[in-house]
Structure formats: structure tokens, C-alpha cells
Coordinates of C-alpha atoms and ligand atoms in Angstrom, one line a residue:
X882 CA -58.9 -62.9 -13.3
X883 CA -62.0 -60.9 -14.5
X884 CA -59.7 -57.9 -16.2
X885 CA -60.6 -57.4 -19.4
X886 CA -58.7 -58.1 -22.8
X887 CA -58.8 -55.0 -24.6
X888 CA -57.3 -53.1 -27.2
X889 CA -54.5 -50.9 -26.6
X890 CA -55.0 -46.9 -26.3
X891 CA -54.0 -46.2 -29.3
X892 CA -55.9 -48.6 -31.5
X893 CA -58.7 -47.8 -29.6
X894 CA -61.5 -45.6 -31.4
X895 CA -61.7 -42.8 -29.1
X896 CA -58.3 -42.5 -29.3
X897 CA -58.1 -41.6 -33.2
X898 CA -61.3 -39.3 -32.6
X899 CA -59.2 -37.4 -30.1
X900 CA -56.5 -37.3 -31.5
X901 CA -58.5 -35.7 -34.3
X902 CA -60.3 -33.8 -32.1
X903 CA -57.4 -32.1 -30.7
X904 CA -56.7 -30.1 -34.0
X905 CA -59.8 -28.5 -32.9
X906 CA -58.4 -27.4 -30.0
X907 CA -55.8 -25.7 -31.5
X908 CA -56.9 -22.1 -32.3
X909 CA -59.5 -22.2 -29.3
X910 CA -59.1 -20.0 -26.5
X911 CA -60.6 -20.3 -22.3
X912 CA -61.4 -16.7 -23.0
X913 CA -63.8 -17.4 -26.0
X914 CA -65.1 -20.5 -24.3
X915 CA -66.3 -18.5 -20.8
X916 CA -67.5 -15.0 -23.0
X917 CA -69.6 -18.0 -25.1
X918 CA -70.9 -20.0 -22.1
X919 CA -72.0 -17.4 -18.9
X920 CA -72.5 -21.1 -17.2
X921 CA -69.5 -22.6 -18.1
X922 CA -68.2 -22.6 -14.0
X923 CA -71.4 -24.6 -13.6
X924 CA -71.0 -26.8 -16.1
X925 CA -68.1 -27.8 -15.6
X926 CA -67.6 -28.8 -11.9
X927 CA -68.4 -32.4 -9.8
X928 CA -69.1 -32.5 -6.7
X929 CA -67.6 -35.5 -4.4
X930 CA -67.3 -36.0 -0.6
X931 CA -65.6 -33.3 0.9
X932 CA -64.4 -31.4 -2.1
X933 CA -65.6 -30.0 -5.2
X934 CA -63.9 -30.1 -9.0
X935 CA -63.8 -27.3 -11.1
X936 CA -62.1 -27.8 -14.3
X937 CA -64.6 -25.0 -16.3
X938 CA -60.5 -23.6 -17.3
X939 CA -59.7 -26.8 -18.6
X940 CA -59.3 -27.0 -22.5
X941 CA -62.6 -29.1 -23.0
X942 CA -65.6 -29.2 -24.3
X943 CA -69.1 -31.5 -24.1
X944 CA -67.4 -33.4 -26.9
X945 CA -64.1 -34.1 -25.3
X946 CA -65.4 -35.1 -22.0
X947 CA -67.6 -37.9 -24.0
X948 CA -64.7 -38.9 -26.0
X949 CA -62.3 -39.1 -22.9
X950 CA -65.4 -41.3 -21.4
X951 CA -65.9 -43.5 -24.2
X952 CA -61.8 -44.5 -24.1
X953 CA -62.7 -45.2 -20.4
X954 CA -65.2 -47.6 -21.5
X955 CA -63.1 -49.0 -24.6
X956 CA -59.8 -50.0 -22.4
X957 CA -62.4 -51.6 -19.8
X958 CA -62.8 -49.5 -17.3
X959 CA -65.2 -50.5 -15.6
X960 CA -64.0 -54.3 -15.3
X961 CA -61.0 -52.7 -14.2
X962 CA -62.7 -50.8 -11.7
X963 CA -64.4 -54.4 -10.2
X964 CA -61.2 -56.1 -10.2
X965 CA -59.3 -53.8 -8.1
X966 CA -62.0 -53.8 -5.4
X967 CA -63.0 -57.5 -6.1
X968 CA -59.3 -57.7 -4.4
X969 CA -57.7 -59.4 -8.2
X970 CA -54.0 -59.7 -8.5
X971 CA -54.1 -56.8 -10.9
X972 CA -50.4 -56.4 -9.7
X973 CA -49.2 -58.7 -12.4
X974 CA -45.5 -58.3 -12.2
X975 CA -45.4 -59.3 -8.3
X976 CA -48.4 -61.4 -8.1
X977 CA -50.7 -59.4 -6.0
X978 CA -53.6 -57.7 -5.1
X979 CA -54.3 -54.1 -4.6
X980 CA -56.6 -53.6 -1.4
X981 CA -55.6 -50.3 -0.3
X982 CA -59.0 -49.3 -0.1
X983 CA -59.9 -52.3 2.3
X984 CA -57.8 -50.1 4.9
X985 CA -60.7 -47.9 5.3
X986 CA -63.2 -49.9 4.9
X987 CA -64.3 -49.8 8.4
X988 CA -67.3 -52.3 9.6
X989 CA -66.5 -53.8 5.8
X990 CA -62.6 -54.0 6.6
X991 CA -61.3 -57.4 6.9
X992 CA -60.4 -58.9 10.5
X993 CA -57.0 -58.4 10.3
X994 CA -57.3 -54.8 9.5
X995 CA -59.7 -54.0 12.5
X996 CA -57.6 -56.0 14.7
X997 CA -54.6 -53.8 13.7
X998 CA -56.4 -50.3 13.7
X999 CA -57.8 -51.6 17.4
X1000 CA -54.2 -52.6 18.4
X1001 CA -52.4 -49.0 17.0
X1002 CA -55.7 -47.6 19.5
X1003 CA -54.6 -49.5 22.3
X1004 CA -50.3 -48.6 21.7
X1005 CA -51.2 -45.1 21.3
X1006 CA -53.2 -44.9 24.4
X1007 CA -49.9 -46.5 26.3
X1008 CA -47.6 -43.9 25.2
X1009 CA -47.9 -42.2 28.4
X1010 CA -44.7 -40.2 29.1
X1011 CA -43.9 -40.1 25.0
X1012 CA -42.9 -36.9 24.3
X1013 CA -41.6 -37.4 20.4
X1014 CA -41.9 -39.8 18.4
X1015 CA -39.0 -40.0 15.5
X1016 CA -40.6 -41.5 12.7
X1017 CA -38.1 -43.3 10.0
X1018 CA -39.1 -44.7 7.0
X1019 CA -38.9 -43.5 3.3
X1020 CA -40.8 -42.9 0.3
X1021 CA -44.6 -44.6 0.8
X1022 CA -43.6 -45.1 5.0
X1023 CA -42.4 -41.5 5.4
X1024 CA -44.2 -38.8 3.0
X1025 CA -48.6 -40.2 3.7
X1026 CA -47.6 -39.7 7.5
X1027 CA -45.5 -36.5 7.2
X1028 CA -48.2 -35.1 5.0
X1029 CA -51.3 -36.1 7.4
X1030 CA -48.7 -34.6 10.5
X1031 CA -47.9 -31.6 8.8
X1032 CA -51.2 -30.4 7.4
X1033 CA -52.9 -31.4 11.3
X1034 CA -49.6 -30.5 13.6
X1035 CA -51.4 -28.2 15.9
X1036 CA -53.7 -31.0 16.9
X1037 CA -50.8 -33.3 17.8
X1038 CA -50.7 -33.8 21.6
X1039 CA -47.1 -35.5 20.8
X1040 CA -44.3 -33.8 18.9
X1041 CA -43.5 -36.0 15.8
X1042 CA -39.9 -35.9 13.6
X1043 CA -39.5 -37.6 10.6
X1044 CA -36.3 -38.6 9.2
X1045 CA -36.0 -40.1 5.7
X1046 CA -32.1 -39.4 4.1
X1047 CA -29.3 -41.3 4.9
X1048 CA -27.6 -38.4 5.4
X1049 CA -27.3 -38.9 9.3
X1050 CA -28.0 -34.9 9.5
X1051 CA -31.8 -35.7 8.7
X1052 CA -31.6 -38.2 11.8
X1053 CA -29.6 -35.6 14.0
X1054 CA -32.2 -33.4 13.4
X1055 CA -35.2 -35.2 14.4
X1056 CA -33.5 -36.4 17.5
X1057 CA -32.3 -32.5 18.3
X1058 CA -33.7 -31.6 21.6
X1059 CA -35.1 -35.1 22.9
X1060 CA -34.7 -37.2 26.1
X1061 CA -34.3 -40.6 25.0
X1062 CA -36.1 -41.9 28.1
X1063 CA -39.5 -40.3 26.2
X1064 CA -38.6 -41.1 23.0
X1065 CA -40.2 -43.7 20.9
X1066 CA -38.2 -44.6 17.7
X1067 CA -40.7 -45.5 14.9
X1068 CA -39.1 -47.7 12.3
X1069 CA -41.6 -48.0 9.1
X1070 CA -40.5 -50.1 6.0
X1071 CA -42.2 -52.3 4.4
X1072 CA -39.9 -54.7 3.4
X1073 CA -37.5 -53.7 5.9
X1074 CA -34.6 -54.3 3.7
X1075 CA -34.3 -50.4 2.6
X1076 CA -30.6 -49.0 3.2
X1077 CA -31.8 -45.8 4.4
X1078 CA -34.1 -46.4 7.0
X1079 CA -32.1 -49.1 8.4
X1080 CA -29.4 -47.3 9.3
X1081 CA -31.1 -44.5 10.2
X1082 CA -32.8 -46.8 12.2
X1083 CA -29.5 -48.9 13.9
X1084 CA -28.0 -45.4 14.9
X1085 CA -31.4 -44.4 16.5
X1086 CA -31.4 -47.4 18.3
X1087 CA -27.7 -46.6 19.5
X1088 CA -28.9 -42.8 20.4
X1089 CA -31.9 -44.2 22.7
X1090 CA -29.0 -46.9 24.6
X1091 CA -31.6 -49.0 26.2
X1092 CA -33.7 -46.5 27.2
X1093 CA -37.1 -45.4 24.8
X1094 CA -38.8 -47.3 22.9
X1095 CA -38.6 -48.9 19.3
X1096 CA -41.7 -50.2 17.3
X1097 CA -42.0 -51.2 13.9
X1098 CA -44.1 -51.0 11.0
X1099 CA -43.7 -54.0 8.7
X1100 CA -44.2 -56.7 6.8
X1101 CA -41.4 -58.3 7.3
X1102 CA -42.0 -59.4 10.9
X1103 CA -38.6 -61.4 11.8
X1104 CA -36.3 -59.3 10.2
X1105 CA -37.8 -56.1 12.6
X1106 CA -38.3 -58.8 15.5
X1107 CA -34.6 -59.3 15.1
X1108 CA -33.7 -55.9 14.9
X1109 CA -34.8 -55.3 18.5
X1110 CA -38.5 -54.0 18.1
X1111 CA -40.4 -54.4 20.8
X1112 CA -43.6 -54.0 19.1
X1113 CA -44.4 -54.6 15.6
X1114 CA -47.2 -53.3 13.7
X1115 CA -48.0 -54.9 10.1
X1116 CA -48.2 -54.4 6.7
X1117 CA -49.2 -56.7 4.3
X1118 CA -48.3 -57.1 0.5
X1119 CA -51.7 -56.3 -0.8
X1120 CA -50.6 -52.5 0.0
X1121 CA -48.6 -50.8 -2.1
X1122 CA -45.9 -48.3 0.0
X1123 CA -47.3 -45.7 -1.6
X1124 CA -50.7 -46.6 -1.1
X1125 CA -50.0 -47.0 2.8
X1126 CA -50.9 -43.7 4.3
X1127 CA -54.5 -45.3 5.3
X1128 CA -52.2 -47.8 7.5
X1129 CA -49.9 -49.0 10.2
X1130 CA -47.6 -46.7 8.4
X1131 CA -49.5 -44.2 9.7
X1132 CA -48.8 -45.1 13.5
X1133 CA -46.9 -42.0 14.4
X1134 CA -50.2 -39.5 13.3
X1135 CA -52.6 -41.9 15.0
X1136 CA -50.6 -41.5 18.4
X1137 CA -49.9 -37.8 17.9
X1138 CA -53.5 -36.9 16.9
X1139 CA -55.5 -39.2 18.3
X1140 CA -57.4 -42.3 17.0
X1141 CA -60.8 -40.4 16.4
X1142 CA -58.6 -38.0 14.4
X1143 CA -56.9 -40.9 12.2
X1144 CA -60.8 -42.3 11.8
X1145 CA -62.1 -39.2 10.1
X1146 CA -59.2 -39.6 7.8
X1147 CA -60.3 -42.9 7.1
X1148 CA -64.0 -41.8 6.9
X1149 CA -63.1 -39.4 4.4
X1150 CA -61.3 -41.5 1.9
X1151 CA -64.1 -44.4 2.5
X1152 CA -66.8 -41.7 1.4
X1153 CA -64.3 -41.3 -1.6
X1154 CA -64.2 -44.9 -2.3
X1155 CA -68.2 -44.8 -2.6
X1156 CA -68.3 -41.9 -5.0
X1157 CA -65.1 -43.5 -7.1
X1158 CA -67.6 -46.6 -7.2
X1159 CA -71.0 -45.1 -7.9
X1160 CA -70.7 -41.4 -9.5
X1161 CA -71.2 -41.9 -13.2
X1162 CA -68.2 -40.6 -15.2
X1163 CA -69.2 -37.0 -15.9
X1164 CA -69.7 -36.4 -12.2
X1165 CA -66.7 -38.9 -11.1
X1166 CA -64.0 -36.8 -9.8
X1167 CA -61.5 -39.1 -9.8
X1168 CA -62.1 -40.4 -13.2
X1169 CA -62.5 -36.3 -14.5
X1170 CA -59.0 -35.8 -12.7
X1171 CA -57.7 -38.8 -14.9
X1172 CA -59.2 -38.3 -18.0
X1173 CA -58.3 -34.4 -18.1
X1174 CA -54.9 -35.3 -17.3
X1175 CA -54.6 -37.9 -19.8
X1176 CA -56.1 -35.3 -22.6
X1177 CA -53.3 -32.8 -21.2
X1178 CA -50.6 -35.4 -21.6
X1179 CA -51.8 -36.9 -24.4
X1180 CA -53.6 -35.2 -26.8
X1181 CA -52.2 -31.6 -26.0
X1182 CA -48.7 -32.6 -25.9
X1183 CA -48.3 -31.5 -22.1
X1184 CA -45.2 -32.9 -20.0
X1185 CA -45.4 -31.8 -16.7
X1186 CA -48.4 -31.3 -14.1
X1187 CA -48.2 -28.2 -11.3
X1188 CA -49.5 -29.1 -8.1
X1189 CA -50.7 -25.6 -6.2
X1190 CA -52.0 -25.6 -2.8
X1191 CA -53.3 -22.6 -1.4
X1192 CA -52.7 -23.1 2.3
X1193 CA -49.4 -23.3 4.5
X1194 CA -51.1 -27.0 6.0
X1195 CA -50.7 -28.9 2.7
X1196 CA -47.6 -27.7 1.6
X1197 CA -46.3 -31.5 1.4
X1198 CA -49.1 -32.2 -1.0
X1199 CA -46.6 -32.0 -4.4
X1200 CA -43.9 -34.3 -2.4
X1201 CA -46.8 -36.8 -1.4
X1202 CA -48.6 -36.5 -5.3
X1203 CA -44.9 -37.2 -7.0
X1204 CA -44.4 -40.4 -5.7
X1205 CA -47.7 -41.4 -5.8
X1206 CA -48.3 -40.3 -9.6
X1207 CA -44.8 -40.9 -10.5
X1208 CA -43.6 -43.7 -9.5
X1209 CA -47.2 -45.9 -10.2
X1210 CA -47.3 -44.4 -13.8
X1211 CA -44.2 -43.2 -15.0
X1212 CA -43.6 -46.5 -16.8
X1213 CA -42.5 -47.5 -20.2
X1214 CA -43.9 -50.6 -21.0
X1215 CA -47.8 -51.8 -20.9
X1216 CA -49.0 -54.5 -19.1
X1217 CA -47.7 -57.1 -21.9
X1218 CA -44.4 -55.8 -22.0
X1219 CA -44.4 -54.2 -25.4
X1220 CA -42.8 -50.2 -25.5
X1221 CA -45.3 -47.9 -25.5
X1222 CA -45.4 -45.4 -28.3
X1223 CA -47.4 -42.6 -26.5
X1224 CA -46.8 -40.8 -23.4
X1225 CA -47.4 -42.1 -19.3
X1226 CA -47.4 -40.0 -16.1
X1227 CA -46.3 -36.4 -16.7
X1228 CA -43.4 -34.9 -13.8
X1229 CA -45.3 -33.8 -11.4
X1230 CA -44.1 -30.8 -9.0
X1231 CA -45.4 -27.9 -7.4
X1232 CA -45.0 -26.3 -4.1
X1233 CA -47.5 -23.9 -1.6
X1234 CA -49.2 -20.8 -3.2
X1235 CA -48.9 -18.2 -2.9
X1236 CA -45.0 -18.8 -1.6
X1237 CA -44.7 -20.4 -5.2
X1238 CA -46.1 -17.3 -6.9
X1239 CA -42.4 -15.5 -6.6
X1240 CA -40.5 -18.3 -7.6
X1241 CA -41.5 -20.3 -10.6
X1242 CA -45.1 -18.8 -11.7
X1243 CA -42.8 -16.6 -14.2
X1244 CA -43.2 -19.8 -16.2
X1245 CA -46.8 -20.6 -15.8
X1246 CA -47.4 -17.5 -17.4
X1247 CA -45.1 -16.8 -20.1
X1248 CA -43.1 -19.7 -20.7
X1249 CA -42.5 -21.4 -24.1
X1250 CA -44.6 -24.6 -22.4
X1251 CA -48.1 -24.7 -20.9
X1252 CA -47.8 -26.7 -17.7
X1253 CA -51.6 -27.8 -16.4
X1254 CA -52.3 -27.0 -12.7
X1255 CA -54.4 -28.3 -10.0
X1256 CA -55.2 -25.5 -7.4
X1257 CA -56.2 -26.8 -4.4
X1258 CA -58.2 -24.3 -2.3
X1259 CA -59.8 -24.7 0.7
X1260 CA -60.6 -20.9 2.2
X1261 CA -57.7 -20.7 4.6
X1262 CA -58.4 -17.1 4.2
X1263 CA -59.8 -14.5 1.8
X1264 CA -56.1 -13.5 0.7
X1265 CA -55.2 -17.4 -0.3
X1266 CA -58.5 -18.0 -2.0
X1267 CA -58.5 -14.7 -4.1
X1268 CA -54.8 -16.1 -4.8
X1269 CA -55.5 -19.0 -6.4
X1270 CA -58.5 -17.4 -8.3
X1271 CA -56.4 -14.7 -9.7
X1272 CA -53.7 -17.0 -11.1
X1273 CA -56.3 -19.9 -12.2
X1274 CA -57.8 -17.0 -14.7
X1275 CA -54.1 -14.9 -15.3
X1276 CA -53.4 -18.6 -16.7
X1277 CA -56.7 -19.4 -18.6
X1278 CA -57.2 -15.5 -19.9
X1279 CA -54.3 -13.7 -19.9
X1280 CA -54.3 -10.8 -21.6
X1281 CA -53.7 -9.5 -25.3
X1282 CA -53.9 -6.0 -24.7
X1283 CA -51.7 -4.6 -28.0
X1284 CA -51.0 -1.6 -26.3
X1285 CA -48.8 -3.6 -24.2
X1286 CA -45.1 -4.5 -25.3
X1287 CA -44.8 -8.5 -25.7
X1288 CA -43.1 -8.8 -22.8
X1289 CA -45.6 -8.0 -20.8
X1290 CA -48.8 -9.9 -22.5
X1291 CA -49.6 -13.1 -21.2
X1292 CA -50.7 -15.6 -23.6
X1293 CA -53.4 -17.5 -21.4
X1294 CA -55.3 -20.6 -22.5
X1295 CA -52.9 -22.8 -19.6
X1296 CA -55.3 -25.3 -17.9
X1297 CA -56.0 -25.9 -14.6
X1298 CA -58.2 -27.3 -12.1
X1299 CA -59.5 -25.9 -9.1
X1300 CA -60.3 -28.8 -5.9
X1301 CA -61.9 -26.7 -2.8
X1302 CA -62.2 -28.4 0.1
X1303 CA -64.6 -26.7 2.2
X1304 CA -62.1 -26.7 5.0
X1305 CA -59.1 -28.7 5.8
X1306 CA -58.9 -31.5 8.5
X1307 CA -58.7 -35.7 9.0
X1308 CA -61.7 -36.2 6.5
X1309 CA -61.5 -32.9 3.5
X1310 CA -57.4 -35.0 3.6
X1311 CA -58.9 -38.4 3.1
X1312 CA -60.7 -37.7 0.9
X1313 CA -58.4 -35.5 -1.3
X1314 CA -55.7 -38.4 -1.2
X1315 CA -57.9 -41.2 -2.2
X1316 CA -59.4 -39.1 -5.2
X1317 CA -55.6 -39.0 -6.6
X1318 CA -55.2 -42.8 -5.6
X1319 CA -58.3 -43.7 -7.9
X1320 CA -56.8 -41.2 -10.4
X1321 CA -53.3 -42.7 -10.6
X1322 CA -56.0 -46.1 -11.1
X1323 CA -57.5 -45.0 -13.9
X1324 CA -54.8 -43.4 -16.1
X1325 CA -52.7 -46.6 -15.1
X1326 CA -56.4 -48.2 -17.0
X1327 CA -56.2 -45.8 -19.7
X1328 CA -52.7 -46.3 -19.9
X1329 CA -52.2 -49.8 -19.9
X1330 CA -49.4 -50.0 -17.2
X1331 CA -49.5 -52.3 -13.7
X1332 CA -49.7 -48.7 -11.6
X1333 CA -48.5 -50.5 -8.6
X1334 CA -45.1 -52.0 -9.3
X1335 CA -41.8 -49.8 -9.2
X1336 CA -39.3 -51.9 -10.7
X1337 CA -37.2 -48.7 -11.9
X1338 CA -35.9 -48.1 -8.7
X1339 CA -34.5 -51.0 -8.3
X1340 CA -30.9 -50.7 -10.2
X1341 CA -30.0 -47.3 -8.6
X1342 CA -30.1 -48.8 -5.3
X1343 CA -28.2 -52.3 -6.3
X1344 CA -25.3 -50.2 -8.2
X1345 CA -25.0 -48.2 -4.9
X1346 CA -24.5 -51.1 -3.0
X1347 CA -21.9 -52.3 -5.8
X1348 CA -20.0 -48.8 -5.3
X1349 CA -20.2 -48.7 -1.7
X1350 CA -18.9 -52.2 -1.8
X1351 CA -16.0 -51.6 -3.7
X1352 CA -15.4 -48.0 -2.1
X1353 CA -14.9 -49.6 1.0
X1354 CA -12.9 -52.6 -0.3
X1355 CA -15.2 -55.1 1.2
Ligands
F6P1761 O1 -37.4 -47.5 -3.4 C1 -38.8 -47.3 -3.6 C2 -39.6 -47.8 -2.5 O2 -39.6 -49.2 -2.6 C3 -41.0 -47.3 -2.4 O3 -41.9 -47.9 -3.3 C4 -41.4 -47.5 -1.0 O4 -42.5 -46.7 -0.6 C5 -40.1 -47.0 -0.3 O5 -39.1 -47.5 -1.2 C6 -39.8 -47.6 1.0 O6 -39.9 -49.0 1.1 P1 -40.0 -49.8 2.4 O7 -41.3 -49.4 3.1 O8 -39.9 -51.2 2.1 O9 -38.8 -49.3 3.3

């Protein structure tokens, strides 16, 4: 493998320089930075396919951003960077590659991947007299679908219901109102061992009695085979689940919106690929996204990361960005196995401005920790945009008018970034989501952690199958 050996973060030297460098950072405030610099907006933005970074109310400076780069460059970024597109087992801990990005590869996608995108073209056009499809699966096989159906719904020529709890209510729902005969029952699981959508899926099965249909999305071909699926759709083990959004997981939004539809999406995460590959860092916004985030978490003590879009559409964005972020970098140990002594993926959460605005913004502003944002704006409408702009600079400005009694200053100086899209469909989507896939990438880099492994979910669902066991005295 052509990965690098390098040292860790911390014995890195940009990491001593900015750790030094945040004492700077201390008594600085966005206010002074934007009534020093009239062209600090300007200066602080990178344009990529399909959306544009503005992280001017970021705490930063020309110095940071080259010191961020230069720990890029010292934990190997760039060999990292080959690797994961040379197709390297940079999985280490299960042995495998991580090609997620060959899914949209288009002309450049492997055989099997074109085969598969041409046979979900050719299912989908057969669905004639479908009228929902009820897609289970969890996690990676539920929330990249749900998110891509939910942002595009009122394109969708075929109602689609997603069920992803165990809790047969969740199941009950999705099947609420259908005729079984025009039913197709979409089981998605990668492994197709997971509790949940099994059963979800056995008692969907029962509900269509022969009638409907049942495909599957797997790669575990037999086991789906021998649950009854009449078609099955693959996966393979170079995907990630929560890198699977660009795949057969996707079947249900293919069928629903149409092929050309699910193509754009691809298109616009391929265009993201290309800028992730060729941008240099300062304009990379995948690697700014990482690098701020890592300064946030890192050097300015941040916890937690707010995830604010300004539009109704991509209100699943936070659900979609917490597994992604969470569960590829909120790890403990480093790629050798030794404890890590500094800090890894931040909670991430959010929900839909400006809904979120009178719930938990009250915090944002005046509480006793400064949670970074990322807006994401795509002018949905004058009243959203203006929004998102009024709480990005309430949070970087505030405002320390004396007259006013404490409880009614706002301290300012909280971070954020601002992502427009300059509109949202397939492509402005695939594009957003693959620019948080390289992200997670590099802070895994920066990090030192295999990104694509999830091994810490693993004993919660074991004990629950111990406690069910002995609940039920089997
Ligand atoms: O339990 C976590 C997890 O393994 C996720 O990583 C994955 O996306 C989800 O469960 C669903 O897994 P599967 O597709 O194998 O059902």
C-alpha cells in the first residue's frame, strides 16, 4: 500500500504552531476582523461545482489557513488522497477498499457498476402499476435515499415510504393506505443480517401475501435469495453503508424520480470528485470544510457542529451528516491502535432554519459554549436567505451595546460557514454530499483514524440479542 508513514497529529509541526497560534485567537473578534478587511467575504470563499463556501465568519486568518494546510501536507495528505482513489485497502481493520466514488464515475465506472445502474434503469422502467414503494433498510440503506426522496418528492412519479425502527409502528405507517397488489417491498441491507430491517422486512412480506413485489439491495446475495426476493440488486464491500447513497441503495429514488434524475445526482458528486482531486487546498472545499472543522474541534476547544439548512427540501440533511461524520470519525483509537490524546469528530446535529430558530438558536447565541455552524443556503426564497444571513452575522457580531442589560447582549465571535447552492436539485445534492464524504476523508487523514469502519456499534446490538434471548427464555 502506497499510504504514507507519518507522524502523528500531534507531533506534527503544524500542530505545535497551532496550537500556539490559537492563543492568538483568543482576544480576536469576527467584528474586528470584517471592520479591518472590507474584502474579507471575498477572501474568504471557494468556489466548487454547484456550490460556493463562505467561511469569511470563520475564526481564521491567512496564517491559519496555511498552517491547517501545512498539517494536511505533514500527515500525508496527498498520498492519502491517491490511495483512496487508487482503490487501496485503506479500510485496514476489515481489509478493504474504499471506492465510493467509482459509483459515479460514469464512462470511468467499472463494468459491474454500469451493468448495475443499467439493470436499476431497466427495473424501474418495469414498475408499471407500482404505486409505492416501501423502502426498508437502516442507517447507510435508509437515511442517503430518504434524504435524495425528501429533498426531490414532488418529482417523484411513485410515492415512496421508508421504514427504519423496529418498532412495527414505523412499518404500519409506511404500509398505511397501500394495495399490496401495487406495492413493491424494497429490502436494503448490506449485509442483510441487521435485526431491524429483517423483521421489518419478514412482516412486509406477510402484509403483501403473495401479492407485490419484493426486491433487494445487497451484498449478501443468498441470504436475500433465500428470503424470497425476487430481484436482487448489489452491493459490494468496497462501499461503505454510509457511503452508499450513489448506489443500488438508492433503487427506490431512481424508480420514483426517474433514471435521468438519479444521473444528475451522480453528475454532481462526479464534478465533486474532480474538484476534491484537482483544486489546490485554499480553494478545495472539501479540504476547507475539514481543516476549519478540525481548527474548531481542535484548536478552539469546540464539541459539537450545527448543521442549518435554510430550506424545507433538505431538512434530512443533519440526520444524513450525523451518521456520515459520526459514525466514520467519532473514533478513539488511530490507525495503530494507540488512544488518542486529542479530540475526533464533534456531535453533529441541527435541524431546518428557520423552524430551528425558535427552538434551540437560544443557545447559539448566548450559551456558555460556541457551537460552529454550517448554513446551507440555496435561495429558496428571499425570507430563508435573509434568515440564514441574519443569524450567520447575530453569531459572528453580536452586539455589545452597554446600554443594554446582559441579558440581552449577544457575545458573537460563533463560527460558521455559509454553502449556497445556487438552487437545489439531483446535481447542487450530489454535489453537497460528496463535499462532506471527502471531508469526513480528510479529517479521518488529519485524524489518524480508518474513517470507514464502525466497530462501536457492534456490542449494543450483540447485548440486545443476549437480553432478548434471555427475555424470551430461549
Ligand atoms: O449498525 C450500523 C450499520 O452497520 C451501519 O453502518 C449501516 O449503514 C447500517 O447498520 C445498516 O447496515 P446494513 O445495510 O448491513 O443493514
Amino acid at each position: 500500500m502506497s499510504t504514507p508513514t507519518t507522524l502523528p497529529p500531534t507531533e506534527c509541526p503544524a500542530w505545535a504552531k497551532l496550537t500556539a497560534h490559537a492563543e492568538g485567537w483568543r482576544d480576536t473578534h469576527l467584528a474586528g476582523l470584517f471592520r479591518d478587511d472590507a474584502q474579507r467575504g471575498a477572501h474568504f470563499s471557494a468556489q466548487a461545482p454547484g456550490l460556493l463556501l463562505d467561511y469569511s465568519r470563520q475564526r481564521v486568518g491567512a496564517l491559519t489557513l496555511r498552517l491547517l494546510a501545512q498539517l494536511a501536507a505533514e500527515r500525508g495528505f496527498e498520498a492519502w488522497r491517491r490511495a483512496l482513489f487508487a482503490g487501496e485497502p485503506i479500510n485496514i481493520t476489515e481489509g478493504r477498499a474504499v471506492r465510493h466514488s467509482a459509483l459515479r464515475a460514469g464512462d470511468a465506472a467499472p463494468p459491474e457498476v454500469r451493468e448495475t445502474l443499467a439493470r436499476m434503469r431497466a427495473l424501474a422502467a418495469g414498475l408499471r402499476g407500482v404505486r409505492r414503494i416501501v423502502h426498508l433498510g437502516t442507517g447507510g440503506s435508509d437515511l442517503g435515499a430518504r434524504l435524495l426522496m425528501d429533498t426531490l418528492r414532488e418529482r417523484a412519479a411513485i410515492e415512496v415510504r421508508f421504514a427504519a425502527n423496529i418498532d412495527p409502528l414505523d412499518l404500519a405507517r409506511a404500509l398505511e393506505g397501500a394495495d399490496p397488489a401495487a406495492t413493491l417491498v424494497l429490502a436494503v441491507s448490506k449485509t442483510f443480517t441487521t435485526a431491524e430491517t429483517l423483521a421489518n422486512a419478514r412482516a412486509a412480506k406477510a402484509w403483501l401475501a403473495g401479492r407485490g413485489l419484493i426486491f433487494a439491495v445487497t451484498a449478501n446475495d443468498a441470504a436475500a435469495r433465500a428470503f424470497g426476493a425476487t430481484e436482487v440488486l448489489p452491493m459490494w464491500d468496497w462501499v461503505g453503508g454510509r457511503f452508499s447513497v450513489w448506489s443500488a441503495a438508492s433503487f427506490s429514488a431512481l424508480a420514483a424520480l426517474g433514471p435521468d434524475v438519479f444521473d444528475e445526482f451522480l453528475a454532481g458528486a462526479r464534478e465533486m470528485d474532480r474538484h476534491f482531486l484537482e483544486a489546490p487546498p485554499e480553494k478545495n472545499v472539501p479540504v476547507l470544510l475539514a481543516l476549519l472543522g478540525a481548527w474548531n474541534v481542535n484548536f478552539l476547544g469546540a464539541a459539537t457542529h450545527c448543521v442549518l439548512p435554510y430550506a424545507h427540501a433538505l431538512r434530512l440533511l443533519p440526520a444524513y451528516l450525523q451518521q456520515l461524520e459520526m459514525e466514520s470519525n467519532g473514533k478513539r483509537v488511530d490507525r495503530e491502535g494507540c488512544a488518542l490524546a486529542y479530540a475526533t469528530a464533534p456531535v453533529v446535529w441541527g435541524a431546518e432554519g428557520t423552524v430551528s430558530q425558535h427552538s434551540f438558536h437560544q443557545l447559539l447565541h448566548q450559551g456558555t459554549q460556541a457551537v460552529p455552524a454550517d448554513f446551507i443556503v440555496a435561495g429558496v426564497s428571499a425570507e430563508l436567505d435573509a434568515n440564514a444571513e441574519a443569524q450567520a452575522r447575530a453569531l459572528a457580531f453580536g452586539t455589545d451595546d452597554p446600554a443594554l442589560p446582559a441579558y440581552r447582549r449577544y457575545p458573537g465571535n460563533r463560527p460558521s460557514n455559509t454553502l449556497r447552492l445556487a438552487r437545489i436539485d439531483a446535481r447542487a445534492l450530489g454535489a453537497l454530499l460528496a463535499a462532506y464524504e471527502h471531508k469526513v476523508f480528510v479529517q479521518g487523514v488529519l485524524w489518524n483514524v480508518n474513517s470507514f469502519d464502525q466497530w462501536g456499534v457492534e456490542l449494543g446490538k450483540q447485548l440486545a440479542s443476549e437480553i432478548l434471548k434471555q427475555q424470551r427464555g430461549t
